[in-house]
């Protein structure tokens, strides 16, 4: 029984049961059958074995497992004798099954059909284009000559041989592909041509090109194992949070040739449209070509629909296989196929990458077709895909008056505006300097991945809908237009007819239509499809956390409700003071020397706040509206620059000197730990009085208008750290509110923000005085770490480099520190008062990773910006579904 290498040449040869017999592996994997096989064989190997077992036409072959890859690394990058002998045994088996032979340089039997193989990587989680593939392995001058004798097709043999030398040289020895300038078929005989190519190899490596097929295979397997650690694969794993330790499997398969002439070809297709989700095969193919030609975008392929016209039998067979695969895997498939002399072979299948629109449509359709459950549909959508719907497309009205300068293929939807750059490192550099860029390339390759990630959008001159640029951009949710053949890329510029666009010029690209525009275009939000609403309905059914919005105006509330908010968890009232007609009034209030002057300014502010609150209550109706009293240090409202100070002194009729004195009096060394939050009301109770008066008056007025529903304002006190603070401020709130309410009917609630470690420690006491708690995790993180939330990013990158922290604690909640405080605070609070409502309103409330944690803590709600609402809801539903599975 083999340990490292398994054949999938015959139906039923590689199954869960056959693997289970190998006791060595039993304890290494969890007991979900597919996971055992996928971890061991990699995704590609798993599907090849599976498709063989389904009786589909798969070229015979074998998989060298991820275990072998791990063994290779353990043995200082050498293939153990055990692995070598298992490879040999499987090649012999393959020779037998295929009736072909590995031909050594000196083998002379005339009528042997040479065995050529493809050698492909395949990790457990698919990493498209990140690792390496070598095709046509097994060729040397001897086997090539035999192939010519048998096929009588010199052109085909040289094409195949040339590809092999190039691929082998570049992948195994890093010889640049560009060194191999194309030699036309009839210039020389192929032995001369192969000598020219092999000389290039020798020049770069100082060794001769390996002629023995076994030696070629061993080198190729090692190179593919090594490619697990190439920079682009590492970057991809980091970006997709894939662990480093899995390793890749290697699949060795008998070659089938798409480059044998006009009855041959190769293609890539999806079982449904990966852009729109439409249930119709979508893909491309090339006649007389090998696989990489389609993906690399070297030739622009034909749409798959044409295959139906040109080879109807093959197409019908392919369609049938497509349906079988979808039924087997319950998902849209991304497939590679080759036609060799009118015979169809499947080379690969996997779950297809898709745009956000397609992901939603396909998930909803699969539920409708009874292929998956609603929970499965929810688990299939990534929160970022939902986020896509919250992003922009170009403003339609603006577009109507604009003429595109060119048009390419609409490969990945969305709208992007940015300065043109022509390579990935420029893209990274410019973005680091604060620019937005569009990466323009002839075609992209895996080396460009970091540049693609940082760019707003990607535009290529060549390549089709399944080219590298298209597939990768779609997976990233990045706007992308490909195959824009009209553009002519020159040195640091490109031309479209007579228009010249230079590096640094701004262009706008539309990934939904393929249009390219010169200059910047206003963007507006993407349309939400009917499927999106159906899907979000299911999300609502399966989530437990309530999702509120952080909203500071009636306009924000309207948007938040449209996006599914279940209330407002945080209205930051200071934002209402920054508006143009109010800022000077609050400044007047701040610089006033007497209580009377301060009160006059507050009376003016009261009118504005009341009007705002009326509009907000009218919008939110009977859903919760949590209004936080003023929070920031007062000096934030005062001007910093001399020019602005001079202007303000004129406007407010105060001498510049007096104004400067006031500003310096308010100056604090550590304002975020200073005179802010509830501390302001200890010094200036009249500010809290004004705000409460505005809230209660507005609520009463709206209650009068909306008679049938009950308005219950929720007033929240920021930055509490002491029970006496809350008692002091509650007194102000209650006294002010009671005078206004008098004998009318209005309930209100008072809540506490938990933003200080001290507040957590005394949470039971604070609960006695509170109707609700809201964890302000921005400040709680700041105050727990002692990191300034405004400056920490400057040095946190050094922490990531040194593996001290994995991620920014202001982005993903620090579970073991701040998270423990939230857990303790909520426990103490609920123990004291079981009716206490507890939520989070810091930025973490919109972060899927943090939401998972909040769901586990059994909090009542999260609150986030309006455009994060659907994302937060999906994350909450996924967390809850996952939790109920355990
Ligand atoms: C918080 O600190 O988490 C919070 C929501 O308040 P702000 O961000 O306004 O300080
Ligand atoms: Mg705060």
Tab-separated table of C-alpha atoms and ligand atoms in Angstrom, residues 628 631 676 755 779 789, ligand 2:
chain	number	residue	atom	x	y	z
A	628	UNK	CA	-25.363	60.157	22.992
A	631	UNK	CA	-18.500	63.646	23.816
A	676	UNK	CA	-14.388	65.074	27.390
A	755	UNK	CA	-15.422	52.758	27.281
A	779	UNK	CA	-12.216	54.018	23.276
A	789	UNK	CA	-6.570	55.421	18.345
B	2	LIG	MG1	-15.926	56.752	22.466
